[in-house]
Coordinates of C-alpha atoms and ligand atoms in Angstrom, one line a residue:
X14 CA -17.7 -25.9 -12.2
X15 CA -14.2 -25.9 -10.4
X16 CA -14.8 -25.5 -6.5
X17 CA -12.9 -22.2 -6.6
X18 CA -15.1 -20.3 -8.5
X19 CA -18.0 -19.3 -6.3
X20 CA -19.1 -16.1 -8.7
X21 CA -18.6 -14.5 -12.2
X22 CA -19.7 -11.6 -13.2
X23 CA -18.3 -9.0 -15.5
X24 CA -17.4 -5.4 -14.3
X25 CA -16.2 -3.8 -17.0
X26 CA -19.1 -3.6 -19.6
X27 CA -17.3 -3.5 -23.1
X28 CA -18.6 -0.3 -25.7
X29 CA -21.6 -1.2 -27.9
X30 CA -21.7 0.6 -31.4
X31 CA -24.6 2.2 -33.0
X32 CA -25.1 -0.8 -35.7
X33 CA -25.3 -2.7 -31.8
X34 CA -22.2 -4.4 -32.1
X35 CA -19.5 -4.4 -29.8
X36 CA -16.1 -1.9 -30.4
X37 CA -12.6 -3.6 -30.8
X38 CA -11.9 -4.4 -27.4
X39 CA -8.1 -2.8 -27.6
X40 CA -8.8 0.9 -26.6
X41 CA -10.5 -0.1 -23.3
X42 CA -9.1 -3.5 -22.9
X43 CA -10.5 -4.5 -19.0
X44 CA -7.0 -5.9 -17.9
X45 CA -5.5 -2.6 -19.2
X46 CA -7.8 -0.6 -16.9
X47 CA -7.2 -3.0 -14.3
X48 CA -3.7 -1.9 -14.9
X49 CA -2.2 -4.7 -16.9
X50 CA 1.2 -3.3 -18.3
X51 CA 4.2 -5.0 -20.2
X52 CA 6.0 -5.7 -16.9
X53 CA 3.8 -8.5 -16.2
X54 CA 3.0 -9.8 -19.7
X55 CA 6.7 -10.4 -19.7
X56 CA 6.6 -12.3 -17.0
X57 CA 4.2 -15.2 -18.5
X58 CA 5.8 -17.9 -20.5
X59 CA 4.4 -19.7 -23.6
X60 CA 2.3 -22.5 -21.7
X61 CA 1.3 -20.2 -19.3
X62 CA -0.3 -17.6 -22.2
X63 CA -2.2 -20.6 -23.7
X64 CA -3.5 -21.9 -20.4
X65 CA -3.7 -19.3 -18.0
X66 CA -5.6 -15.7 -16.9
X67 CA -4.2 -12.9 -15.4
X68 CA -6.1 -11.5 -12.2
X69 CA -6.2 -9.0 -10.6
X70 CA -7.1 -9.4 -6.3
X71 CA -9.7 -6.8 -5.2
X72 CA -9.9 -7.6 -1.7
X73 CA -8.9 -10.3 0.6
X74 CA -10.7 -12.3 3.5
X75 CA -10.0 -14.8 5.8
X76 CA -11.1 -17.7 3.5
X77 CA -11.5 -16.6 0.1
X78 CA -10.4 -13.7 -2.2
X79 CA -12.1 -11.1 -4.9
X80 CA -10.7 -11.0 -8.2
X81 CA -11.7 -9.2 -11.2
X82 CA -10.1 -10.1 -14.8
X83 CA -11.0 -9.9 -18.6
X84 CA -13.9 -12.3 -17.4
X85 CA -15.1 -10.3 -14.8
X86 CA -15.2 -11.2 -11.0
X87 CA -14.9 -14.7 -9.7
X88 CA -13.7 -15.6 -6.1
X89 CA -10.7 -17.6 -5.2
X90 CA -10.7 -20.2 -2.4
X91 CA -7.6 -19.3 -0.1
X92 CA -6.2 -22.9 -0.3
X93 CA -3.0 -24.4 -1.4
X94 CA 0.9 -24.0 -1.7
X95 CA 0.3 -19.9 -3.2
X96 CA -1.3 -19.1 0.4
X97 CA 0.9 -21.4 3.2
X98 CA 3.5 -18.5 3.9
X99 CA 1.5 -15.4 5.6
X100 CA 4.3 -13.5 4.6
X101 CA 4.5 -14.1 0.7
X102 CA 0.4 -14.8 0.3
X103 CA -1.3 -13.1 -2.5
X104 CA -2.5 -9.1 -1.0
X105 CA -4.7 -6.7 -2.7
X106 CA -3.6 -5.2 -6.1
X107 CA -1.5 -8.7 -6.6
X108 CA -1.8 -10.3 -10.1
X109 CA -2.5 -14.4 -9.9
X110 CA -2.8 -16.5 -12.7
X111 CA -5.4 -18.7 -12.8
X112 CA -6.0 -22.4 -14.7
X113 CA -8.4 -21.2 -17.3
X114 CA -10.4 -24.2 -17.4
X115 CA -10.6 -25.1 -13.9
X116 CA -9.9 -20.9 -12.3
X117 CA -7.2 -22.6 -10.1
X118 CA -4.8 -19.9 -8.6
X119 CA -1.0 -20.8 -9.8
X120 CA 0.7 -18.3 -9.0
X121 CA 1.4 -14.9 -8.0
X122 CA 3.6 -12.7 -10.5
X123 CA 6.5 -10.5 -9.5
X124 CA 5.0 -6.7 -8.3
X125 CA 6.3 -3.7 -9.4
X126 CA 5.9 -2.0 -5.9
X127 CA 4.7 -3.5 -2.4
X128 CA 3.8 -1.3 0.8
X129 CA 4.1 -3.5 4.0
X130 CA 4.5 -2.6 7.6
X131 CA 5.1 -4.8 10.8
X132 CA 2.2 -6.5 11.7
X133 CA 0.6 -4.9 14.8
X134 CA 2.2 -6.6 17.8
X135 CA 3.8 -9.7 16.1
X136 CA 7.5 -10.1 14.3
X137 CA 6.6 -10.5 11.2
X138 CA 5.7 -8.5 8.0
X139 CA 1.6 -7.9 7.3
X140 CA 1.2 -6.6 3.5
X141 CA -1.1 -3.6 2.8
X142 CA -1.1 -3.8 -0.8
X143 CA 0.7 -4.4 -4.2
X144 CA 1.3 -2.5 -7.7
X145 CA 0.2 0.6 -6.4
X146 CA 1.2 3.9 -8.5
X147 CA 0.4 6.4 -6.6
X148 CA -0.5 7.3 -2.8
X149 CA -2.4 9.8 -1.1
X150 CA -1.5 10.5 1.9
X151 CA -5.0 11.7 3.8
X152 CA -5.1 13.6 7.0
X153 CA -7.1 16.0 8.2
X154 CA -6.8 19.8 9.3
X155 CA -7.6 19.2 12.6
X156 CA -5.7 17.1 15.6
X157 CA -4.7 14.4 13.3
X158 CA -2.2 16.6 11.2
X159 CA 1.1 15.3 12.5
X160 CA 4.4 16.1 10.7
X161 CA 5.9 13.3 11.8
X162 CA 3.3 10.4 10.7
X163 CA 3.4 11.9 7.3
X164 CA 7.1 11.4 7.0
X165 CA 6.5 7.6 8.1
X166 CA 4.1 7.1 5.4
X167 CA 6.3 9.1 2.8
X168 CA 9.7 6.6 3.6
X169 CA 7.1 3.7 2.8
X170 CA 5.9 5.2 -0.5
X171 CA 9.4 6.2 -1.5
X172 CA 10.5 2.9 -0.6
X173 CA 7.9 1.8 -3.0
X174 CA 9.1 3.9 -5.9
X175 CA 5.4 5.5 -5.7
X176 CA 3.9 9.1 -6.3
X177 CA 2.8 10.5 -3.5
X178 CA 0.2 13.7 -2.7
X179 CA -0.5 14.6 1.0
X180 CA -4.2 15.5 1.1
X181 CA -5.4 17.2 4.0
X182 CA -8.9 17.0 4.1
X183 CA -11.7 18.5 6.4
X184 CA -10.3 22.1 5.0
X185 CA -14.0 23.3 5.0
X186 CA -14.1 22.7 9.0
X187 CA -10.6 24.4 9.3
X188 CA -10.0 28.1 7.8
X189 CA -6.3 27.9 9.1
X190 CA -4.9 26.6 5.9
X191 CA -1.8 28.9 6.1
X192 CA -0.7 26.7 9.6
X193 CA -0.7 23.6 7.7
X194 CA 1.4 25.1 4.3
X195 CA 4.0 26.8 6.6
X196 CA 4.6 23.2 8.6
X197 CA 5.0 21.9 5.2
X198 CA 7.5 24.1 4.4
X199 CA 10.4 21.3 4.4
X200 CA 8.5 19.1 2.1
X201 CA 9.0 21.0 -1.5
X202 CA 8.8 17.8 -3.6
X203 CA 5.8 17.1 -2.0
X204 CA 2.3 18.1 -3.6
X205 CA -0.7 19.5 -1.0
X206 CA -4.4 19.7 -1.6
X207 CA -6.3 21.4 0.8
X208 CA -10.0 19.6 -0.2
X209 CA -13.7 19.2 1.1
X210 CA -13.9 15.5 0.3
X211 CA -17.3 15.9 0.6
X212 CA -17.6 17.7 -2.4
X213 CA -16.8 16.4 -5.8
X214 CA -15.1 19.1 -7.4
X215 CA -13.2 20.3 -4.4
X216 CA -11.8 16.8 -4.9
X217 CA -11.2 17.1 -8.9
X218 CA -7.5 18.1 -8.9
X219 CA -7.3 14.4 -7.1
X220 CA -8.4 12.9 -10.1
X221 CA -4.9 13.3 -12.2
X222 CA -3.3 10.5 -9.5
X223 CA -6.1 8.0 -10.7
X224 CA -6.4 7.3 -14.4
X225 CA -7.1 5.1 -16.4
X226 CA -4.8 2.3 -15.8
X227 CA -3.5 3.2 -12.2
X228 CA -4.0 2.4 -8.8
X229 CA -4.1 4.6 -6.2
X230 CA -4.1 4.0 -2.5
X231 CA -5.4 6.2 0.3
X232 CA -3.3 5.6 3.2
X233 CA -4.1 7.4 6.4
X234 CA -5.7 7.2 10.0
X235 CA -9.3 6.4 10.6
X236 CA -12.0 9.2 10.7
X237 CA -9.6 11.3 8.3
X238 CA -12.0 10.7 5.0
X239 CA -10.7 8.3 3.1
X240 CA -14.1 6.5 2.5
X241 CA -15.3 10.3 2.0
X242 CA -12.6 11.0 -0.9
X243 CA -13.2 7.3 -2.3
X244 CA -17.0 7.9 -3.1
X245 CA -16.4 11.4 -4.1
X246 CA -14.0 10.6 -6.6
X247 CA -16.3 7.6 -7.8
X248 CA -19.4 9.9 -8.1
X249 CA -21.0 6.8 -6.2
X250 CA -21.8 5.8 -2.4
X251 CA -18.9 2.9 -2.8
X252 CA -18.0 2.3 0.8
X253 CA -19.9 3.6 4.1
X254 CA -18.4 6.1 5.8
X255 CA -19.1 7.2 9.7
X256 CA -18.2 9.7 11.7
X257 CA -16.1 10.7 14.3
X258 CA -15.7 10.8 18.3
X259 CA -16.1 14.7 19.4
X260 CA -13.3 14.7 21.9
X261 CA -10.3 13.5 20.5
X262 CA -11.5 14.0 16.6
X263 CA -10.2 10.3 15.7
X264 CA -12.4 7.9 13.5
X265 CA -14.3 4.9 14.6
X266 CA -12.6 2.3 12.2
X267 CA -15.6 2.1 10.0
X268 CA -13.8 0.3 7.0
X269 CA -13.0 -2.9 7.7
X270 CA -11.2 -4.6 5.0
X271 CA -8.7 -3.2 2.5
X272 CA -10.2 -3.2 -1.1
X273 CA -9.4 -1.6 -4.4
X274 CA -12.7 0.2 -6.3
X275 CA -12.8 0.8 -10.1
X276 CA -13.9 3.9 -10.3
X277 CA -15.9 5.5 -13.4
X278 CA -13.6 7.1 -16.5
X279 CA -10.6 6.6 -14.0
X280 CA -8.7 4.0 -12.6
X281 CA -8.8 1.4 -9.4
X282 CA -8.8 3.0 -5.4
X283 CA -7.6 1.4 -3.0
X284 CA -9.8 1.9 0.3
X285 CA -8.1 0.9 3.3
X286 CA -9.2 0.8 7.3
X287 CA -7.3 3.7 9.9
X288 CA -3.8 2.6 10.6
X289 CA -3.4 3.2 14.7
X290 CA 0.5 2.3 13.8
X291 CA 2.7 1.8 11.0
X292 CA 5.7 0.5 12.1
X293 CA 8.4 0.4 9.5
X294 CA 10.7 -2.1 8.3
X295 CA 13.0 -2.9 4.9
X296 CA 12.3 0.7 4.2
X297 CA 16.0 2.2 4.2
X298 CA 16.1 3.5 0.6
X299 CA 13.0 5.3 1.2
X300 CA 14.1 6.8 4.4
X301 CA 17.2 7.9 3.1
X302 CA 14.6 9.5 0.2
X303 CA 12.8 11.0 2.5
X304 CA 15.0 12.9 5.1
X305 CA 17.7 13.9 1.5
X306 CA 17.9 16.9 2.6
X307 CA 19.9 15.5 6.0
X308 CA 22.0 13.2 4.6
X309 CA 23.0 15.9 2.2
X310 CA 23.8 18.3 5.3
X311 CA 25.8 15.3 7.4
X312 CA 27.6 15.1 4.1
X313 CA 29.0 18.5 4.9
X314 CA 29.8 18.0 8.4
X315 CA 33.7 18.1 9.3
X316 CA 33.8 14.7 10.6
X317 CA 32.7 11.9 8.5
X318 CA 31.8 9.5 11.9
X319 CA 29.6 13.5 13.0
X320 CA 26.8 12.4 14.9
X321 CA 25.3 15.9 14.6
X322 CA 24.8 16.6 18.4
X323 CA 27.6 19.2 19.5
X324 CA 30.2 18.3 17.2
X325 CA 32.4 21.5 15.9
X326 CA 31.6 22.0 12.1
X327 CA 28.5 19.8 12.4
X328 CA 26.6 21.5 9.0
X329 CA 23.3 19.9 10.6
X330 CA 23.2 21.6 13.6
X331 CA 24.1 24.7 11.8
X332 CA 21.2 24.6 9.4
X333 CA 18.9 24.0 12.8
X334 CA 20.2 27.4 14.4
X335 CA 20.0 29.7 10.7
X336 CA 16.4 27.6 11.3
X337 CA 16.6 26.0 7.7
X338 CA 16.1 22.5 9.2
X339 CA 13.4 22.2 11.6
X340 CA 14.6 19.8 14.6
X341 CA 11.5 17.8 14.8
X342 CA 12.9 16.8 11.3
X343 CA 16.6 15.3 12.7
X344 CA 14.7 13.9 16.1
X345 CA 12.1 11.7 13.6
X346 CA 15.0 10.4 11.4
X347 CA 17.0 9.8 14.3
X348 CA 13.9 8.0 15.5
X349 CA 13.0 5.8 12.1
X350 CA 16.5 5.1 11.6
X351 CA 16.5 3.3 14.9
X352 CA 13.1 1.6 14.1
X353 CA 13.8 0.4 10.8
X354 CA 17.2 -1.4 11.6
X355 CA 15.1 -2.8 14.5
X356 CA 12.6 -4.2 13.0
X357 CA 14.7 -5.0 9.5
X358 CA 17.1 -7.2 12.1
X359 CA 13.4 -8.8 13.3
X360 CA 12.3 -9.5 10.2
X361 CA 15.4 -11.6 9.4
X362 CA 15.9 -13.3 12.2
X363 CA 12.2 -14.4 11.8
X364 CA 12.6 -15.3 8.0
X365 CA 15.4 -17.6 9.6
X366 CA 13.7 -19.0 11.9
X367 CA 11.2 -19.9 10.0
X368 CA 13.3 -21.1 7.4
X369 CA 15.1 -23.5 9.9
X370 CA 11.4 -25.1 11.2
X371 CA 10.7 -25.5 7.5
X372 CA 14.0 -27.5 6.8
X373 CA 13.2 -29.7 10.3
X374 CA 9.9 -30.2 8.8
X375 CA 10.7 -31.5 5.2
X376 CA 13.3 -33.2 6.8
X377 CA 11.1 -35.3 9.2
X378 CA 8.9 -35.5 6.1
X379 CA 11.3 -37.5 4.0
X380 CA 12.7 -39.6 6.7
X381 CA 9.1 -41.0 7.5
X382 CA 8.6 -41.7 3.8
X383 CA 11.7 -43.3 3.5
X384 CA 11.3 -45.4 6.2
X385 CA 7.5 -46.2 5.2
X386 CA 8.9 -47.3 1.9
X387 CA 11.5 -49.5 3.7
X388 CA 9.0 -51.3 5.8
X389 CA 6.8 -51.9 1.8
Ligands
GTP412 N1 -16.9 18.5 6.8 C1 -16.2 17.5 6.3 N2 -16.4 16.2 6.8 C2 -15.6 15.2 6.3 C3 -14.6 15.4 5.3 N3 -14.0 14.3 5.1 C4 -14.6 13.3 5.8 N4 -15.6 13.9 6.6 C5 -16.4 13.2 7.5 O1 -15.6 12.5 8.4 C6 -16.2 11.3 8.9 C7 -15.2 10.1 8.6 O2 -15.0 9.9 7.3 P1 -14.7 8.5 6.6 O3 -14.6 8.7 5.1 O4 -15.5 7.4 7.1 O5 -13.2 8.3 7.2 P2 -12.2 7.1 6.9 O6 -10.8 7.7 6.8 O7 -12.6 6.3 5.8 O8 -12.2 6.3 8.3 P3 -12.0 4.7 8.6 O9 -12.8 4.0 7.6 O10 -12.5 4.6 10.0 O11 -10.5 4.5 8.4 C8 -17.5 11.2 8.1 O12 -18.5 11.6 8.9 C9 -17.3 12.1 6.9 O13 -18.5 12.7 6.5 C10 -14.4 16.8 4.9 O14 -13.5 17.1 4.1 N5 -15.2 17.7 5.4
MG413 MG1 -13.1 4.3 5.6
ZN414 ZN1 27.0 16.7 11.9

């Protein structure tokens, strides 16, 4: 047995006929509910069909990673030339092939959408996940709602070409509902469930962002419920959840590890721990997406260079004083604008950088190989 496979076995149990045999395998194919699709078939050549398996990662740890594929779930060591750039390493929801004799990982194929953020304190990029469909959005009716953190997480997701749904939980604690749907009033195009996530069929209507097939990621701060909504929607205890601090309301960072859950007669759910910050970067289309409505006002303005603070004809501030744009709104653009061309110029220079130290070091490589071959 190849040193990289530690464990097998199967997840998805395939249908069994009355006369005891099993059904074609087509209608509930494994890698189609693990959300196999024609973008990444395409993406496999002719050698690559005959000798290699698509999987799919589940979760990721320091030294190895989960994956689950037609065979079921094996882990991967993380070792070789797929994991040596942090920035470009396999993250969850990532489809590898693997050798099908020996289960080596050889490479990672293209994604169809990948959230990432800055890592915390550091100049480079940490992923959060990859081929994600749709995102929930959780916060809570209580001192975690915050207008502006939504919109951070909605520039990502747009970015990402994903659905989104804001989901404010806790709504059983909170009989205020009408506070939170009025401070959403900016935010037409984007759907609001007001749920118990205790309670599975407060949480049914989530069930349409998780079929069959897709992957759906719960992105919000600790303590909010995501755990909660996870085992709800699963009909099964899948991940502990704990509670929260009675002053300040916030969450004790009970999960741990990102990890995506295959859930019963839906698709996979991404479980993720709290984000204290999500600091943005490379997401301009989806800011732009986001705050639409603002760029469509500045369009408007009299002067094209308007920077919409007292400028005559400014169509901006206009709309804030007939109180159709709330200014909170202009101050957080204003405010991610300036982060993500920040941290987008970071993230450069740093690709750079470490694109330069690379060169030195293939460089120093060759010339002690050539002179190693000249002394032969
Ligand atoms: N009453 C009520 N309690 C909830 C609801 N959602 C979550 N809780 C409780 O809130 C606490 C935190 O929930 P978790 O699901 O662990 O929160 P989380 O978002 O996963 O937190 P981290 O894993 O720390 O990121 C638990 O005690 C839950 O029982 C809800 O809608 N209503
Ligand atoms: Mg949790
Ligand atoms: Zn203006």
């Amino acid at each position: 047995m190849s040193k990289s496979l530690i464990s097998r076995r199967p997840v998805f149990r395939r249908g069994v006929s009355s006369s005891g045999q099993e059904k074609p395998a087509a209608a509930e194919s494994p890698l189609r509910k693990l959300g196999w699709k024609p973008f990444f078939q395409q993406q496999l050549s002719l050698d690559e069909l005959n000798d290699c398996v698509p999987v799919k990662v589940m979760a990721v740890h320091r030294s190895q990673i989960e994956v689950t594929g037609e065979a079921g779930d094996e882990v991967v060591l993380v070792h070789g030339p797929l994991f040596d750039d942090a920035s470009e390493r396999p993250t969850v929801g990532d489809w590898l092939l693997l050798e099908r004799a020996s289960r080596k990982p050889l490479r990672r194929l293209e994604r169809s959408s990948l959230f990432k953020r800055m890592a915390p304190g550091a100049r480079q990029a940490q992923l959060i996940a990859a081929n994600v469909d749709n995102v929930l959005i959780v916060s809570s009716c209580n001192h975690d709602f915050n207008l502006s953190r939504v919109e951070r997480y909605l520039a990502l997701v747009k970015e990402a070409g994903c659905r989104a749904c804001l989901v404010l939980t806790k709504a059983d604690l909170d009989q205020n509902h009408d506070s939170y749907r009025t401070a959403l009033k900016g935010h037409r195009d984007l759907p609001v469930v007001l749920v118990n996530a205790l309670d599975a069929e407060s949480v049914a209507p989530l069930r349409e962002y998780c079929r069959s097939g897709e992957t759906l990621a719960l992105l919000g701060s600790s303590g909010v419920g995501k755990s909660t909504l996870l085992n709800s929607l699963a009909g099964a205890e899948l991940a502990a959840t704990g509670g929260i601090r009675e002053d300040d309301s916030k969450g004790r960072h009970t999960t741990r590890h990102r990890a995506l859950y295959a859930i019963p007669d839906g698709g996979l759910l991404l479980d993720s721990p709290g984000m204290r910050e999500l600091r943005l970067a490379d997401v301009q289309d989806g800011l732009a997406a986001t705050f639409a409505d603002i760029s469509a006002l500045a369009a408007k303005c009299r002067f094209a260079d308007c920077a919409h603070e007292s400028e005559p004809g400014c169509a901006v501030q206009a709309a804030i004083e007939s109180d159709t744009l709330d200014e909170r709104r202009l101050r957080n653009w204003r405010k991610l604008e300036r982060e993500v061309r920040r941290n987008t110029r970071t993230l450069a220079e740093s690709r750079a950088d470490d694109k330069a130290l690379g060169q030195m070091y293939r460089s120093v490589q060759s010339h002690a190989r050539a002179r190693k071959s000249g002394e032969e």
